[in-house]
Amino acid sequence: MPYLIDGNNVIGGMGNLDPDPHKSRKRLISELAIFIKATRQKVRVVFDGAQDPDFPEGARMRGVHVSYAKSGSDADQRIKDVVRRSTSPRDITVVSSDRDLSSFVSARGAKIMSSRDFRYELDNAREQLSMTEKTHLSLNIDVEEWMKFFLEKESNKLKGSKDPSRIK
């Protein structure tokens, strides 16, 4: 199920809001990239305001599809347009705490998730990814240790064998 994110709304709920929109957007995109890596979900974020040259309209940044409000409009309207044009809006999860936007997308069958609830999803994704990476590291170490163990054991067997016919 694709996620359609009201970028500025989620940024506003992040805490430690950076007054520099570029840094705030970059931070959110980084967190969304972690979410994508952990969940394998499709994510599109829509920002209010002017395009950022580092992540322009239509760019894919680490899997995150970046969009902006149309000139003279806002991200809410852009999100409404996407949901309205969708052939299967019930497959979309819109992330926003804006009441008007929530009402609109719900009436069209799309799912709605508050920015606060999505913050929990982002935190869970980060934790899940961290655990996965630790597990993979642990598995790699275990495999290397076992390979060393068995290779040494086999080597010792061969060294201890006096009968050449026993060596395969």
PDB file of N, CA and C in Angstrom, residues 12-52:
ATOM      1  N   GLY A  12       6.249  19.304  10.951  1.00  0.00           N
ATOM      2  CA  GLY A  12       5.761  20.100  12.072  1.00  0.00           C
ATOM      3  C   GLY A  12       5.591  19.296  13.344  1.00  0.00           C
ATOM      4  N   GLY A  13       5.352  18.005  13.201  1.00  0.00           N
ATOM      5  CA  GLY A  13       5.174  17.159  14.371  1.00  0.00           C
ATOM      6  C   GLY A  13       6.431  16.435  14.803  1.00  0.00           C
ATOM      7  N   MET A  14       7.557  16.719  14.153  1.00  0.00           N
ATOM      8  CA  MET A  14       8.791  15.999  14.449  1.00  0.00           C
ATOM      9  C   MET A  14       9.490  16.476  15.715  1.00  0.00           C
ATOM     10  N   GLY A  15       9.205  17.675  16.163  1.00  0.00           N
ATOM     11  CA  GLY A  15       9.982  18.202  17.285  1.00  0.00           C
ATOM     12  C   GLY A  15      11.333  18.657  16.762  1.00  0.00           C
ATOM     13  N   ASN A  16      12.002  19.478  17.511  1.00  0.00           N
ATOM     14  CA  ASN A  16      13.300  20.021  17.086  1.00  0.00           C
ATOM     15  C   ASN A  16      13.236  20.545  15.653  1.00  0.00           C
ATOM     16  N   LEU A  17      12.167  21.246  15.349  1.00  0.00           N
ATOM     17  CA  LEU A  17      11.950  21.761  13.997  1.00  0.00           C
ATOM     18  C   LEU A  17      13.060  22.728  13.621  1.00  0.00           C
ATOM     19  N   ASP A  18      13.716  22.457  12.532  1.00  0.00           N
ATOM     20  CA  ASP A  18      14.782  23.328  12.050  1.00  0.00           C
ATOM     21  C   ASP A  18      14.141  24.452  11.241  1.00  0.00           C
ATOM     22  N   PRO A  19      14.522  25.698  11.506  1.00  0.00           N
ATOM     23  CA  PRO A  19      13.931  26.798  10.735  1.00  0.00           C
ATOM     24  C   PRO A  19      14.313  26.769   9.257  1.00  0.00           C
ATOM     25  N   ASP A  20      15.345  26.027   8.926  1.00  0.00           N
ATOM     26  CA  ASP A  20      15.793  25.902   7.537  1.00  0.00           C
ATOM     27  C   ASP A  20      14.983  24.787   6.865  1.00  0.00           C
ATOM     28  N   PRO A  21      14.082  25.159   5.927  1.00  0.00           N
ATOM     29  CA  PRO A  21      13.245  24.133   5.294  1.00  0.00           C
ATOM     30  C   PRO A  21      14.062  23.042   4.589  1.00  0.00           C
ATOM     31  N   HIS A  22      15.214  23.398   4.039  1.00  0.00           N
ATOM     32  CA  HIS A  22      16.059  22.413   3.354  1.00  0.00           C
ATOM     33  C   HIS A  22      16.486  21.308   4.325  1.00  0.00           C
ATOM     34  N   LYS A  23      16.951  21.702   5.500  1.00  0.00           N
ATOM     35  CA  LYS A  23      17.406  20.718   6.485  1.00  0.00           C
ATOM     36  C   LYS A  23      16.240  19.861   6.987  1.00  0.00           C
ATOM     37  N   SER A  24      15.100  20.497   7.203  1.00  0.00           N
ATOM     38  CA  SER A  24      13.923  19.744   7.668  1.00  0.00           C
ATOM     39  C   SER A  24      13.468  18.734   6.622  1.00  0.00           C
ATOM     40  N   ARG A  25      13.442  19.148   5.366  1.00  0.00           N
ATOM     41  CA  ARG A  25      13.038  18.243   4.291  1.00  0.00           C
ATOM     42  C   ARG A  25      14.036  17.098   4.155  1.00  0.00           C
ATOM     43  N   LYS A  26      15.309  17.432   4.214  1.00  0.00           N
ATOM     44  CA  LYS A  26      16.360  16.422   4.085  1.00  0.00           C
ATOM     45  C   LYS A  26      16.246  15.392   5.210  1.00  0.00           C
ATOM     46  N   ARG A  27      15.997  15.862   6.413  1.00  0.00           N
ATOM     47  CA  ARG A  27      15.847  14.956   7.566  1.00  0.00           C
ATOM     48  C   ARG A  27      14.648  14.025   7.363  1.00  0.00           C
ATOM     49  N   LEU A  28      13.520  14.590   6.919  1.00  0.00           N
ATOM     50  CA  LEU A  28      12.336  13.763   6.697  1.00  0.00           C
ATOM     51  C   LEU A  28      12.593  12.745   5.590  1.00  0.00           C
ATOM     52  N   ILE A  29      13.186  13.168   4.502  1.00  0.00           N
ATOM     53  CA  ILE A  29      13.475  12.249   3.401  1.00  0.00           C
ATOM     54  C   ILE A  29      14.385  11.118   3.883  1.00  0.00           C
ATOM     55  N   SER A  30      15.361  11.426   4.709  1.00  0.00           N
ATOM     56  CA  SER A  30      16.244  10.386   5.263  1.00  0.00           C
ATOM     57  C   SER A  30      15.460   9.391   6.108  1.00  0.00           C
ATOM     58  N   GLU A  31      14.554   9.903   6.924  1.00  0.00           N
ATOM     59  CA  GLU A  31      13.737   9.007   7.755  1.00  0.00           C
ATOM     60  C   GLU A  31      12.789   8.173   6.902  1.00  0.00           C
ATOM     61  N   LEU A  32      12.250   8.771   5.851  1.00  0.00           N
ATOM     62  CA  LEU A  32      11.366   8.016   4.954  1.00  0.00           C
ATOM     63  C   LEU A  32      12.147   6.931   4.216  1.00  0.00           C
ATOM     64  N   ALA A  33      13.402   7.201   3.871  1.00  0.00           N
ATOM     65  CA  ALA A  33      14.240   6.207   3.202  1.00  0.00           C
ATOM     66  C   ALA A  33      14.468   5.000   4.126  1.00  0.00           C
ATOM     67  N   ILE A  34      14.654   5.254   5.404  1.00  0.00           N
ATOM     68  CA  ILE A  34      14.796   4.164   6.376  1.00  0.00           C
ATOM     69  C   ILE A  34      13.501   3.368   6.448  1.00  0.00           C
ATOM     70  N   PHE A  35      12.373   4.079   6.463  1.00  0.00           N
ATOM     71  CA  PHE A  35      11.053   3.437   6.493  1.00  0.00           C
ATOM     72  C   PHE A  35      10.885   2.522   5.272  1.00  0.00           C
ATOM     73  N   ILE A  36      11.269   3.012   4.105  1.00  0.00           N
ATOM     74  CA  ILE A  36      11.163   2.226   2.869  1.00  0.00           C
ATOM     75  C   ILE A  36      12.042   0.982   2.952  1.00  0.00           C
ATOM     76  N   LYS A  37      13.249   1.165   3.426  1.00  0.00           N
ATOM     77  CA  LYS A  37      14.184   0.032   3.518  1.00  0.00           C
ATOM     78  C   LYS A  37      13.665  -1.034   4.473  1.00  0.00           C
ATOM     79  N   ALA A  38      13.059  -0.600   5.571  1.00  0.00           N
ATOM     80  CA  ALA A  38      12.566  -1.543   6.579  1.00  0.00           C
ATOM     81  C   ALA A  38      11.252  -2.203   6.183  1.00  0.00           C
ATOM     82  N   THR A  39      10.389  -1.470   5.476  1.00  0.00           N
ATOM     83  CA  THR A  39       9.033  -1.972   5.210  1.00  0.00           C
ATOM     84  C   THR A  39       8.776  -2.353   3.758  1.00  0.00           C
ATOM     85  N   ARG A  40       9.631  -1.905   2.855  1.00  0.00           N
ATOM     86  CA  ARG A  40       9.449  -2.150   1.414  1.00  0.00           C
ATOM     87  C   ARG A  40       8.170  -1.499   0.874  1.00  0.00           C
ATOM     88  N   GLN A  41       7.747  -0.421   1.507  1.00  0.00           N
ATOM     89  CA  GLN A  41       6.560   0.311   1.067  1.00  0.00           C
ATOM     90  C   GLN A  41       6.962   1.388   0.051  1.00  0.00           C
ATOM     91  N   LYS A  42       6.010   1.792  -0.778  1.00  0.00           N
ATOM     92  CA  LYS A  42       6.214   2.907  -1.684  1.00  0.00           C
ATOM     93  C   LYS A  42       5.818   4.171  -0.940  1.00  0.00           C
ATOM     94  N   VAL A  43       6.626   5.225  -1.115  1.00  0.00           N
ATOM     95  CA  VAL A  43       6.372   6.472  -0.395  1.00  0.00           C
ATOM     96  C   VAL A  43       6.528   7.659  -1.337  1.00  0.00           C
ATOM     97  N   ARG A  44       5.532   8.540  -1.260  1.00  0.00           N
ATOM     98  CA  ARG A  44       5.586   9.812  -1.978  1.00  0.00           C
ATOM     99  C   ARG A  44       5.341  10.903  -0.960  1.00  0.00           C
ATOM    100  N   VAL A  45       6.229  11.878  -0.899  1.00  0.00           N
ATOM    101  CA  VAL A  45       6.090  12.998   0.028  1.00  0.00           C
ATOM    102  C   VAL A  45       5.781  14.253  -0.776  1.00  0.00           C
ATOM    103  N   VAL A  46       4.836  15.041  -0.276  1.00  0.00           N
ATOM    104  CA  VAL A  46       4.454  16.289  -0.942  1.00  0.00           C
ATOM    105  C   VAL A  46       4.744  17.437   0.027  1.00  0.00           C
ATOM    106  N   PHE A  47       5.553  18.392  -0.442  1.00  0.00           N
ATOM    107  CA  PHE A  47       5.919  19.547   0.368  1.00  0.00           C
ATOM    108  C   PHE A  47       5.208  20.804  -0.110  1.00  0.00           C
ATOM    109  N   ASP A  48       4.952  21.709   0.828  1.00  0.00           N
ATOM    110  CA  ASP A  48       4.495  23.056   0.490  1.00  0.00           C
ATOM    111  C   ASP A  48       5.718  23.881   0.106  1.00  0.00           C
ATOM    112  N   GLY A  49       5.478  24.966  -0.616  1.00  0.00           N
ATOM    113  CA  GLY A  49       6.553  25.915  -0.891  1.00  0.00           C
ATOM    114  C   GLY A  49       7.339  25.610  -2.147  1.00  0.00           C
ATOM    115  N   ALA A  50       8.395  26.397  -2.294  1.00  0.00           N
ATOM    116  CA  ALA A  50       9.244  26.302  -3.485  1.00  0.00           C
ATOM    117  C   ALA A  50      10.037  25.002  -3.479  1.00  0.00           C
ATOM    118  N   GLN A  51      10.335  24.539  -4.676  1.00  0.00           N
ATOM    119  CA  GLN A  51      11.131  23.322  -4.819  1.00  0.00           C
ATOM    120  C   GLN A  51      12.529  23.534  -4.274  1.00  0.00           C
ATOM    121  N   ASP A  52      13.081  22.495  -3.727  1.00  0.00           N
ATOM    122  CA  ASP A  52      14.459  22.505  -3.258  1.00  0.00           C
ATOM    123  C   ASP A  52      15.321  21.981  -4.407  1.00  0.00           C
TER     124      ASP A  52
END
